[in-house]
Structures are given as structure tokens and as C-alpha cells.
XYZ file of C-alpha atoms in Angstrom:
620
model
C -52.138 140.897 24.413
C -49.367 139.829 22.623
C -48.402 136.835 24.854
C -52.407 135.981 23.097
C -52.122 136.554 19.756
C -48.481 134.588 20.281
C -50.556 131.813 21.400
C -53.678 132.320 19.626
C -51.685 131.946 16.228
C -50.122 128.630 17.400
C -53.493 126.877 18.567
C -54.392 128.066 14.465
C -51.026 126.025 13.383
C -51.905 123.385 15.833
C -54.588 122.520 13.013
C -53.940 123.664 10.297
C -50.922 121.273 10.240
C -53.726 118.501 11.531
C -55.961 118.918 8.568
C -52.490 118.547 5.655
C -51.607 115.543 7.917
C -54.737 114.264 7.969
C -54.818 115.022 3.579
C -51.470 113.315 3.276
C -53.249 109.904 4.663
C -56.038 110.271 2.662
C -53.324 110.266 -0.157
C -51.209 108.291 0.557
C -52.177 105.277 2.405
C -56.380 104.992 -0.030
C -56.278 102.259 -2.128
C -56.050 101.730 -5.935
C -58.340 100.255 -8.106
C -54.570 100.249 -11.137
C -51.951 99.148 -7.850
C -50.987 95.534 -5.761
C -49.571 96.407 -2.047
C -45.975 94.537 -2.775
C -43.913 94.518 0.578
C -40.920 92.304 2.185
C -41.968 92.213 5.664
C -45.348 92.966 6.975
C -47.091 92.460 10.180
C -50.663 89.903 10.344
C -52.239 93.060 10.903
C -55.516 90.792 11.758
C -53.794 88.817 13.759
C -55.431 88.792 17.255
C -52.246 89.583 19.002
C -52.378 93.120 17.696
C -55.794 94.445 18.703
C -55.031 98.458 17.648
C -54.005 97.644 14.041
C -57.374 98.009 12.718
C -57.935 101.100 14.901
C -55.279 102.659 12.627
C -55.752 100.983 8.427
C -58.795 100.934 7.322
C -60.179 97.496 7.221
C -60.274 97.083 2.937
C -56.326 98.233 3.109
C -55.012 95.863 5.429
C -53.405 92.416 3.862
C -54.510 89.382 4.170
C -51.025 86.290 4.290
C -52.815 84.648 1.258
C -52.066 88.456 0.522
C -48.357 89.035 0.278
C -46.166 88.350 -2.351
C -43.007 87.998 -1.452
C -39.456 88.052 -3.206
C -37.826 84.679 -4.512
C -35.023 83.862 -2.496
C -32.441 83.004 -5.340
C -31.318 79.351 -6.500
C -28.642 78.207 -5.879
C -26.760 77.615 -9.160
C -27.232 73.161 -9.097
C -22.947 72.476 -9.593
C -23.006 70.174 -13.208
C -21.625 66.555 -13.156
C -18.714 64.405 -13.869
C -18.321 62.258 -17.354
C -17.309 58.647 -15.602
C -15.455 56.042 -18.479
C -15.448 53.417 -19.422
C -11.930 53.689 -19.179
C -11.305 53.897 -15.019
C -11.538 57.370 -15.496
C -13.641 60.177 -14.348
C -13.915 63.534 -16.917
C -13.219 66.271 -14.355
C -16.967 69.192 -15.633
C -15.202 72.493 -13.756
C -18.558 73.419 -12.934
C -19.021 70.214 -10.576
C -17.595 69.807 -7.361
C -14.150 68.873 -6.696
C -14.042 65.192 -6.641
C -12.397 63.778 -5.088
C -15.670 64.029 -2.814
C -17.648 62.285 -4.752
C -15.455 59.104 -5.300
C -14.168 58.655 -1.513
C -18.804 58.779 -1.346
C -19.071 56.022 -4.151
C -16.236 54.266 -3.174
C -17.237 53.997 0.559
C -21.120 52.471 -0.234
C -19.790 49.823 -2.826
C -17.317 49.203 -0.133
C -20.968 48.802 2.265
C -22.252 47.227 0.156
C -19.693 44.572 -1.023
C -19.601 43.439 2.938
C -23.839 43.568 2.940
C -24.358 41.330 -0.516
C -21.586 38.401 1.544
C -22.672 34.204 2.120
C -22.488 34.199 5.123
C -23.127 30.049 4.482
C -21.867 27.752 2.678
C -25.662 27.008 0.215
C -25.074 31.350 0.047
C -22.073 31.433 -1.415
C -22.347 27.939 -3.857
C -25.392 29.950 -4.795
C -23.788 33.025 -5.290
C -20.674 30.787 -7.197
C -22.956 29.786 -9.504
C -24.767 33.724 -9.915
C -21.026 34.778 -11.376
C -19.314 32.069 -13.147
C -21.895 29.958 -14.504
C -20.933 26.685 -13.482
C -20.817 24.584 -10.423
C -17.460 25.512 -7.400
C -14.347 23.111 -7.511
C -13.740 20.527 -5.749
C -13.780 20.640 -2.044
C -15.546 23.641 -2.126
C -17.126 23.108 1.589
C -13.889 22.596 2.589
C -12.343 25.966 1.257
C -15.637 27.668 3.572
C -14.692 25.859 6.756
C -11.374 27.602 6.717
C -13.219 30.634 6.293
C -15.637 30.642 8.937
C -12.696 29.707 10.936
C -10.422 31.849 10.180
C -13.300 34.944 9.729
C -12.240 35.700 5.865
C -14.371 38.459 5.114
C -15.735 38.918 1.619
C -16.067 35.050 0.693
C -17.119 35.715 -2.834
C -14.651 38.133 -3.304
C -12.366 36.693 -5.706
C -12.768 37.107 -9.046
C -9.160 37.863 -9.389
C -8.689 33.653 -10.028
C -12.029 33.223 -11.924
C -9.782 35.988 -14.593
C -6.909 34.285 -14.329
C -7.923 30.152 -15.075
C -11.297 30.823 -16.742
C -10.019 31.515 -19.815
C -7.823 27.885 -19.518
C -11.336 25.982 -19.099
C -11.366 26.386 -22.735
C -9.011 24.439 -24.030
C -8.664 20.622 -23.934
C -7.079 19.104 -20.841
C -5.183 17.319 -22.775
C -4.364 19.558 -24.861
C -3.287 21.794 -22.059
C -0.658 19.610 -19.957
C 0.540 18.610 -23.019
C 1.943 22.675 -23.179
C 2.592 22.266 -19.553
C 5.172 20.162 -20.905
C 6.216 22.119 -23.092
C 6.505 24.546 -20.717
C 8.935 23.065 -18.249
C 10.903 22.197 -21.789
C 12.421 25.905 -20.987
C 15.021 27.760 -19.151
C 13.856 28.871 -15.479
C 11.559 27.465 -15.051
C 10.615 25.886 -11.497
C 7.653 22.796 -11.263
C 5.801 21.671 -8.412
C 3.746 18.983 -7.739
C 1.075 17.415 -5.943
C 0.398 13.556 -6.454
C -2.338 10.895 -4.665
C 0.722 9.064 -4.246
C 1.542 12.250 -1.344
C -0.026 14.685 0.438
C 2.317 17.209 -0.139
C 2.843 20.103 -2.613
C 6.459 19.606 -3.372
C 8.987 21.489 -5.685
C 9.894 18.104 -8.540
C 11.645 20.653 -11.257
C 13.950 23.400 -11.889
C 15.763 24.986 -15.236
C 17.505 27.394 -13.631
C 20.996 29.367 -14.001
C 23.724 27.384 -11.853
C 24.794 29.029 -8.440
C 20.717 30.830 -8.534
C 19.267 27.536 -7.304
C 18.492 27.813 -3.553
C 17.935 31.294 -3.697
C 15.171 30.757 -6.667
C 13.896 28.823 -4.757
C 13.190 30.004 -2.131
C 10.565 32.229 -3.547
C 8.202 28.998 -4.016
C 9.433 26.922 -1.119
C 7.889 31.064 1.114
C 4.499 30.824 -1.441
C 4.092 27.173 -0.807
C 4.451 26.870 2.692
C 1.310 28.889 2.680
C -0.927 25.961 1.979
C 1.003 23.216 4.397
C -2.517 23.555 6.271
C -5.090 22.388 3.635
C -2.786 20.878 1.366
C -4.849 17.686 2.396
C -7.498 18.633 0.212
C -6.024 20.337 -2.935
C -6.633 17.029 -5.801
C -3.425 15.955 -8.008
C -1.876 18.654 -10.299
C 1.083 19.786 -11.790
C 2.175 23.922 -12.133
C 5.585 25.833 -13.014
C 5.878 29.387 -11.486
C 8.527 31.386 -12.863
C 11.027 32.568 -10.509
C 11.022 36.149 -11.495
C 9.060 39.447 -10.588
C 7.588 40.125 -13.719
C 4.667 38.628 -15.831
C 5.787 37.581 -20.771
C 2.971 35.831 -20.948
C 0.883 38.032 -23.788
C -1.736 36.958 -24.766
C -3.665 37.527 -27.897
C -7.014 38.531 -28.581
C -8.155 35.821 -30.551
C -6.823 32.534 -29.108
C -8.248 34.877 -25.908
C -11.592 35.103 -26.786
C -12.152 31.552 -28.766
C -10.836 30.309 -25.334
C -13.440 32.110 -22.904
C -16.666 31.841 -25.552
C -15.356 27.194 -25.304
C -15.352 28.145 -21.084
C -18.800 29.446 -21.642
C -20.276 26.570 -23.854
C -19.512 24.248 -21.785
C -16.526 23.061 -24.667
C -13.112 22.828 -24.860
C -10.746 23.796 -27.790
C -7.830 21.471 -29.096
C -4.980 23.716 -29.938
C -5.399 23.477 -33.806
C -8.061 24.546 -34.151
C -7.422 28.118 -31.900
C -7.099 31.210 -35.086
C -3.755 32.877 -35.953
C -1.976 35.194 -33.316
C -1.206 38.536 -34.463
C 1.963 39.647 -35.514
C 1.456 43.498 -33.299
C 3.606 43.352 -30.739
C 1.138 44.634 -27.561
C -1.613 45.379 -29.602
C -2.326 41.430 -30.210
C -4.090 42.028 -27.052
C -6.622 44.509 -28.018
C -9.314 43.886 -29.154
C -9.470 46.047 -32.964
C -12.134 48.730 -31.533
C -9.619 49.549 -28.745
C -8.888 52.892 -27.405
C -4.717 51.474 -28.020
C -5.869 50.931 -32.221
C -6.857 54.135 -32.953
C -3.296 55.544 -33.680
C -0.444 53.694 -34.478
C 1.797 53.088 -31.722
C 5.044 55.186 -31.692
C 6.886 54.910 -29.465
C 9.274 58.510 -30.238
C 6.038 61.318 -30.839
C 3.999 59.631 -27.012
C 0.775 61.607 -27.473
C -0.264 64.350 -25.584
C -2.662 63.552 -22.481
C -4.273 67.087 -22.663
C -7.255 69.144 -20.744
C -9.892 67.848 -18.922
C -8.011 66.935 -16.004
C -8.606 63.183 -15.171
C -9.519 61.602 -12.271
C -9.468 57.315 -11.067
C -12.651 55.248 -10.263
C -12.196 52.133 -11.007
C -7.884 51.662 -10.961
C -8.662 47.593 -12.275
C -9.564 49.491 -15.716
C -7.068 52.454 -15.545
C -4.624 49.540 -15.335
C -5.515 48.220 -19.014
C -3.410 48.740 -21.309
C -6.113 48.252 -23.947
C -8.099 51.303 -22.219
C -5.592 53.629 -21.537
C -2.197 53.018 -24.537
C -0.737 56.474 -22.289
C 0.585 53.415 -20.096
C 3.012 51.627 -23.957
C 4.662 54.981 -23.752
C 4.659 55.393 -19.790
C 5.783 52.084 -17.336
C 9.059 49.449 -17.664
C 7.128 46.700 -18.111
C 6.134 47.829 -21.429
C 9.563 50.029 -22.811
C 11.418 47.215 -22.427
C 10.699 44.964 -25.833
C 9.326 48.548 -26.997
C 6.232 48.051 -28.835
C 5.899 44.449 -28.078
C 6.710 41.051 -28.378
C 5.191 38.883 -29.682
C 2.020 37.124 -27.834
C 1.708 33.149 -27.470
C 0.284 30.942 -30.229
C -1.930 29.389 -27.132
C -2.899 29.963 -23.457
C 0.399 28.960 -21.321
C -1.064 28.295 -17.505
C 2.168 29.894 -16.114
C 2.469 31.426 -12.968
C 4.557 34.169 -11.609
C 4.482 36.846 -8.688
C 2.722 39.974 -10.844
C 0.886 39.742 -14.564
C -0.553 42.750 -16.205
C -4.618 42.637 -17.908
C -2.625 41.585 -21.484
C -0.494 38.796 -20.287
C -2.341 35.018 -19.244
C -0.097 34.412 -16.465
C -1.571 33.016 -13.541
C -0.813 35.605 -10.085
C -0.897 33.096 -6.504
C -1.061 35.171 -3.323
C 2.670 36.591 -2.692
C 4.129 36.639 0.889
C 6.671 38.718 -0.662
C 7.074 41.471 2.312
C 4.295 41.001 4.139
C 5.005 42.208 8.029
C 2.465 41.251 10.777
C 2.443 44.551 11.865
C 4.898 48.214 12.307
C 7.162 47.451 15.868
C 8.227 49.519 17.660
C 5.327 51.017 16.925
C 6.736 54.352 18.225
C 8.689 54.289 14.642
C 5.447 54.799 12.754
C 3.634 57.977 15.602
C -0.886 58.985 15.267
C -0.699 60.987 12.544
C -1.720 63.852 14.512
C 2.232 63.958 15.662
C 3.681 63.130 11.775
C 5.432 66.903 11.669
C 6.276 66.106 7.927
C 2.951 66.731 4.855
C 5.672 66.200 2.397
C 4.869 63.258 -0.123
C 7.989 60.749 0.477
C 9.372 57.941 -1.644
C 12.668 56.780 -1.176
C 13.967 53.200 -4.127
C 15.841 52.676 -6.348
C 16.555 52.536 -10.463
C 14.360 49.399 -10.887
C 11.570 48.821 -13.276
C 13.348 48.987 -16.560
C 17.539 48.595 -17.701
C 18.750 51.266 -18.289
C 20.795 51.159 -21.016
C 22.175 52.970 -24.652
C 18.712 51.656 -26.545
C 16.137 51.295 -23.977
C 14.346 54.590 -22.949
C 14.539 54.545 -19.625
C 13.778 57.972 -19.424
C 10.455 57.779 -19.869
C 10.432 54.946 -17.649
C 7.683 54.508 -14.080
C 10.102 55.354 -11.373
C 12.522 57.984 -14.146
C 9.700 59.525 -14.577
C 8.526 59.468 -11.253
C 11.938 61.736 -9.911
C 12.440 63.623 -12.431
C 9.195 64.273 -12.763
C 8.765 65.890 -9.391
C 11.641 67.672 -8.725
C 11.163 69.993 -11.818
C 12.539 73.894 -10.876
C 11.160 75.192 -14.102
C 7.582 75.657 -16.170
C 4.488 75.619 -14.150
C 1.733 72.778 -12.618
C -2.284 72.519 -13.718
C -3.425 72.278 -10.343
C -6.827 72.260 -9.085
C -8.716 74.751 -6.229
C -9.594 72.274 -3.443
C -12.446 74.044 -2.257
C -13.721 72.759 1.420
C -17.214 71.537 1.305
C -18.887 69.761 -1.704
C -21.374 72.515 -2.428
C -18.265 74.956 -4.500
C -17.584 73.772 -8.562
C -13.919 73.465 -8.515
C -13.561 75.720 -11.481
C -10.036 75.411 -13.778
C -7.279 75.084 -12.856
C -4.643 77.211 -12.135
C -0.914 77.601 -12.625
C 1.670 77.034 -9.444
C 5.156 77.165 -10.276
C 6.885 74.600 -9.772
C 9.905 75.910 -8.629
C 7.168 76.485 -5.336
C 5.595 73.769 -6.181
C 7.476 70.460 -5.899
C 10.489 71.203 -2.893
C 7.071 72.709 -0.480
C 4.958 69.375 -1.183
C 7.241 66.275 -2.624
C 10.387 64.286 -0.950
C 11.241 62.038 -4.135
C 14.171 61.043 -4.432
C 16.173 58.017 -5.714
C 17.589 56.102 -2.769
C 21.290 53.681 -1.710
C 23.296 52.998 -4.865
C 22.386 52.939 -8.626
C 21.844 48.727 -10.082
C 19.835 48.368 -13.138
C 21.904 49.503 -15.340
C 25.187 49.380 -17.247
C 28.630 51.302 -16.833
C 28.245 53.914 -18.879
C 24.383 54.785 -17.818
C 24.934 53.578 -14.003
C 27.837 56.572 -13.608
C 25.162 58.950 -15.397
C 23.022 58.492 -13.728
C 25.061 59.199 -9.537
C 24.982 62.493 -11.397
C 21.543 62.488 -12.425
C 20.075 62.031 -10.229
C 20.048 63.427 -5.815
C 21.006 60.744 -4.659
C 19.634 59.411 -0.852
C 20.277 57.344 2.023
C 18.127 54.488 2.611
C 15.224 55.480 4.912
C 15.120 53.801 8.274
C 10.864 53.040 9.581
C 11.434 55.493 11.819
C 12.754 58.234 9.288
C 9.457 57.095 6.730
C 7.032 57.895 9.989
C 7.379 61.352 10.327
C 5.084 61.923 7.093
C 1.505 61.364 6.561
C 2.307 61.028 2.634
C 3.767 57.558 0.871
C 4.626 56.935 -2.209
C 4.285 53.692 -3.832
C 5.135 52.614 -7.281
C 6.239 49.799 -9.378
C 9.358 48.264 -9.561
C 10.236 45.354 -11.742
C 7.067 43.707 -10.596
C 4.229 43.979 -8.236
C 5.191 47.126 -5.421
C 6.601 44.143 -2.273
C 6.651 47.415 0.172
C 2.834 47.274 0.149
C 1.743 45.560 2.651
C 4.191 47.423 5.256
C 3.052 50.927 3.755
C -0.976 49.757 4.650
C 0.711 48.651 7.892
C 1.349 52.509 9.044
C -0.254 55.600 10.137
C 0.137 57.514 6.834
C -2.164 57.700 4.182
C -0.990 55.396 0.637
C -0.405 57.128 -1.928
C -0.528 54.418 -4.851
C 0.241 54.425 -8.789
C 0.263 50.319 -10.150
C 0.022 48.730 -14.080
C -0.103 44.604 -11.371
C -3.693 44.292 -11.058
C -2.816 41.647 -7.600
C -4.343 38.569 -4.665
C -6.624 41.349 -3.625
C -8.041 43.954 -6.362
C -11.286 42.480 -5.371
C -10.903 43.161 -1.371
C -9.464 45.929 -1.909
C -11.280 49.562 -2.037
C -9.459 53.250 -3.554
C -10.628 56.543 -2.184
C -11.544 54.090 1.044
C -7.848 52.637 2.058
C -5.541 54.479 -0.178
C -5.093 56.860 -2.960
C -5.104 55.897 -6.041
C -2.233 57.543 -9.703
C -2.607 57.410 -12.237
C 1.154 56.444 -14.171
C 2.111 59.363 -16.147
C 1.586 61.733 -12.292
C -0.895 63.493 -14.115
C -2.997 63.646 -11.226
C -0.541 63.864 -9.197
C -0.706 67.235 -7.351
C -4.056 67.278 -7.194
C -4.488 65.202 -5.253
C -2.223 66.439 -2.875
C -3.192 69.351 -2.580
C -6.987 68.248 -2.580
C -5.451 66.405 1.313
C -2.777 68.226 2.589
C -3.967 71.990 2.069
C -1.580 74.603 -0.656
C 2.095 75.561 -0.304
C 0.082 77.114 3.341
C -2.413 74.088 3.785
C -4.913 76.391 2.046
C -7.553 73.928 1.131
C -6.861 71.068 2.983
C -8.673 67.907 4.079
C -6.767 67.238 6.963
C -9.854 64.972 9.059
C -10.961 63.785 5.192
C -6.647 62.329 4.809
C -6.298 60.530 8.420
C -9.786 58.614 8.190
C -7.954 56.947 4.984
C -4.365 56.027 6.586
C -6.777 54.681 9.871
C -9.376 52.463 7.226
C -6.241 51.464 5.092
C -4.081 50.432 8.431
C -6.993 48.177 9.641
C -8.273 46.458 6.724
C -4.217 45.600 6.651
C -4.444 44.162 9.997
C -8.042 42.471 9.277
C -7.973 41.745 4.900
C -4.317 40.705 3.975
C -3.502 38.018 7.147
C -1.650 35.367 6.435
C -4.738 33.003 6.406
C -5.723 35.367 3.666
C -3.251 34.900 2.136
C -3.592 31.201 2.264
C -7.296 31.490 1.337
C -6.661 33.259 -1.511
C -4.068 30.234 -2.246
C -6.462 27.345 -1.832
C -8.887 28.172 -3.447
C -6.334 28.708 -6.621
C -5.290 25.324 -6.261
C -8.708 24.138 -5.908
C -9.696 26.081 -9.462
C -6.122 25.288 -11.067
C -6.103 20.956 -10.967
C -9.545 21.045 -12.166
C -8.727 23.004 -14.668
C -5.346 20.505 -14.886
C -6.935 16.687 -14.194
C -8.757 14.983 -17.537
C -11.845 14.827 -15.686
C -13.093 17.950 -15.150
C -16.107 16.982 -13.203
C -14.921 14.275 -11.344
C -13.202 17.599 -9.795
C -16.570 19.709 -10.020
C -18.373 19.830 -6.484
C -20.946 18.712 -6.602
C -22.569 17.988 -2.771
C -25.296 21.083 -2.824
C -25.965 21.900 -6.928
C -29.158 23.624 -6.921
C -29.850 22.620 -9.915
């Protein structure tokens, strides 16, 4: 009896539970008129693959796909954009990606574009010449093109450096120009070369050199003339004057240069007597009055401080211009050697020099000094993966300025480099190095120099003191940690190498570019190949004040422990640099530049410039 009663009660309990469940189902699942049903994950209840779904919910409860309201996935915050200035610098936006990602991408696209647009035929080259320079090419331009084709010269349109040097002279009366040249030949320390109708050869015909130095200095000019041996038959008669020294000295006056350029553009010429009076304002004489260089007085005792935000080089040629970047006047021996600057030339003086700045008007040849075909033996320059030292390497002498009691040698480029990177006091601001371009670069972080400098940099003077008075030489020996010069094999252990100006342009750049190392380069001298190389594709450009040095180095090699490194990108640029050196800086490339330069110069020098103009392919 007891068991029956228990069974009866169990049945009743089950019935009660079922009734309650049914009631609750109606309460919780019945649709309400004032609410929409939302779900994060909903089965497609009307799907033919779910036949039982219609038995579980009433028709008015089942959701169609277009009725489902899903929460929106948060969108990533767009990164900020960096600012590209007219001075050749990119100003960093902390909310943007690390700028080197962008600089490399842009440089690669520009480099590819140059090749895509390059002339393939003589007619195309003539048309491109006219488009760029608004005049016809010089006589025997077709012979120059034959040389280009025969020797597979790359980028045959990229010779704007020649136009930069010679175009102003087209605005000067050629008779006056020849008179200026005669006066130049009377100056000290010059060498004269000539090509005449009577001789097929270009020869050194005169010089004004210190006794005992004639053979050594004239050899430098003969080395240049050897580049023209195969093509000198096609170069018209001319006379030219060379400086045998490393650096330029023909400071331009902005008014004179501007007036000459305007005359050249108009197809007219000016007498020397028609040129404006020059400004006696030193280096600033070469700058347009509205330029940044004129914004503040040139006070070498109180140099302006370059503050944040961070900047990187976006156009290396523009960054070399002290009119746009006046800090160069405070940081480079080329300018500091003459304090606020000498007086400018009263006219345009057509003197050839081994290098020039953007405020001088010295004419630049392609210089074979330091040229090599390859680093041999190749075992001295191991592949990237086998280079074991990831510090940035530099060894060199203390050239760049004379070290005396009255010169500002401490601020000159080489002294500044060695002092700056070996300072163990204080901190340095360095940008983070995100692994990709989808993260903001952020604000710089402070790192202790005592940790950073020994770990990242191996930069010292080497050899013996020079360019100094006896007193200063003794001081320099104690001031710097002088090292021995390195062999090619010793230098080959380093992944990263630095190149910097000396008294003039760097004579070691060709050798460094031929290696498997990544070259970091700081310079104020545009060279014959400036239009024919791509910073961020073939080398890493660095500002003269070194304000971007740590940021560029840590981007590639990473922080103290390699964090944030972009080794593959570094290896790619190093490899592209070596390939460029062997493909774009052969002796044939030096000759192609010199051939075209002297075809242009012969026309500038001639009293009948029209007769030395290429006309066979005149397109009207």
C-alpha cells in the first residue's frame, strides 16, 4: 500500500512539473510587441537543413536572416599621416606608422617609375631632353646615345646634375665667359685642359701649382681625362680650368645666379656689366631672401636647437641645401671653416671641382677616385647572414676642417660624429620600432647613452692626427680613443657601415656600396650619380646633425636585444646597394657622364652655341 501511494505521488509531481514548464515556456518565449529579439549567434531556423526547427518554436518567433541584428565589430583607428616638407624632411606624426616603412615604399615606387619612363630610342631621348630643359641637346648627342646603347647605360635621361651646373652659364654672354676663364687661369692652384681643332686629344696645357706638387696634383686631372679617351674624338673644341683640391670655393650670389637662369630660359644672354651687385652676406648671399636661412641671423656662437618632432630624410638632395636647412651652416666643416662665409663671386666663374654644394657653382665631373670593380677576395666580404657584428662601423681620420685655436672644429661633422656617439652621459630619444606598418610609431622613448652607444655603435678616429696645429694635434690625441685602421676583412664582419664627408665628398662610398653591408650615408655634396641612385632603396640617408641616426639604426638592427629588428629589410637594401654599384657605377657609367658633360660644356664655351646644337632630330 505504501509503495502504491509513493508511485501515485510521483506521477502527480511529474504532471505538476510538466504544467509549470509549459507555463514558463509561454512566458519566456512568447513574442512581445514592444521589443525586438537580438542574438549574437542564431541558427537559421527556417533552413531546410533544420526540419525540426519549426516544431520547436512557433512561426512568429523564428528569425529570418535579415531580421538578425549583430553588434558591429569595432573598426581599427586609422593611422595618422606624416608631413613632407619643402626642405626634404618628413616630420613624424606619432599617430602614424614608423616612417621608414613609408619612405622605403615610396622610394621603391619612384625608382621603378624612373626605369619605366626611361627613353628606349634616340628620338625618345631627344624628346625627353627638350621636355626637361626646354632646349635642344648639344651637338653629337647621337654619338653619345650610341655609347649609351653599346655599353648598356641605365637611366639615360637622368642627368639633371649636369643641367644644374651648366644651365646658368647659358645665360652669360660666351665672349664674357671666355674672358672670365682667362682671368681664372691666372689664379693660383688651377690646372687648364684644352681640346683644339688641330688635335683629337684633350690635354693638360697649363697649371699654376705650388712647386713640388705639380706631378701629384696634375695626376688627379689626368685620371679624369682617361675616362674620355674612347670618346674624345666627338667632343668639340673647348678650354676648361680645374681645381686640384677636394672642395668647392665658387660661392654663388643668389641675384647673379637667378638673373643668369632667367636669361638662359628666355634664350638670351647677359654681359657681366648687366649682372646685379652682389650681396656681402657670406653664405646667405647664395640664398633667396625668403628662404629659411634668412629667418634668423647666422649666429655661430648660439646655434639654433632642433627640437621635436622627429624628422627623417625624404629627399636627400633637398636636405643638402643650407638655404632650406640652415643648421648645416653650424654642423659641417665645409661651412664652419669660413665662419659666416666668404664673399660670393661677382659673376659665374666656370671652374671644375671634384665636388660642390648647392650654394656653390663649381662644375662637377664624375670622379674615378676610389673606384673599384669589386671587393676582392670575396671571402673578405661575407654574405649578410655571416656578418657577425651588428654595430654601426666607421673608422677614419679627423679631416673636414683644420683644427686650430680659432676654428670651430668641435662642431664640424667628423668631430661631432665621434664625440656624439661615444658620449656616455645622459639619454637619447629613440623611436620605437614596430614590427609592421599597422601600428603607430608613438612618441620617442629615452634610452641611456651608456647602454646604447657601446651596444649599437663602433665609431672612432683611426690612424694618426692630422689637419691640426701642433698644440691641437696633441689635444686630439688625448681627447679621442684612436684606433688602428681596419682591413677590408675586419670591416667585412659588420652588417652596418657609416659613410661621411671628409674635406670634400667621400672617396670610400663606392667601396662601401660594393660590399654586402648596409651603408648609412651623411653628406652635403650632391654627386654625379645623385639622380641615378635611390636613398632608402640602395642606402640609408642620415642627417648631418645625426638627429635621426639612432632611429634609423634601431629600425633595422633592433634595440639593445634585437627587439623590433627588420633584418630582412636591411639585407634587401644592402643587396640592392651592391647590385647598384656594379650596374650603375661602372667605368662606362663614369664615361657616359663625362661624355655628355663635355658635349654640354663645349656648347657653353663656344662663341657660336647654335652651331654646337644637335639639329638632325629637331621635332620643331
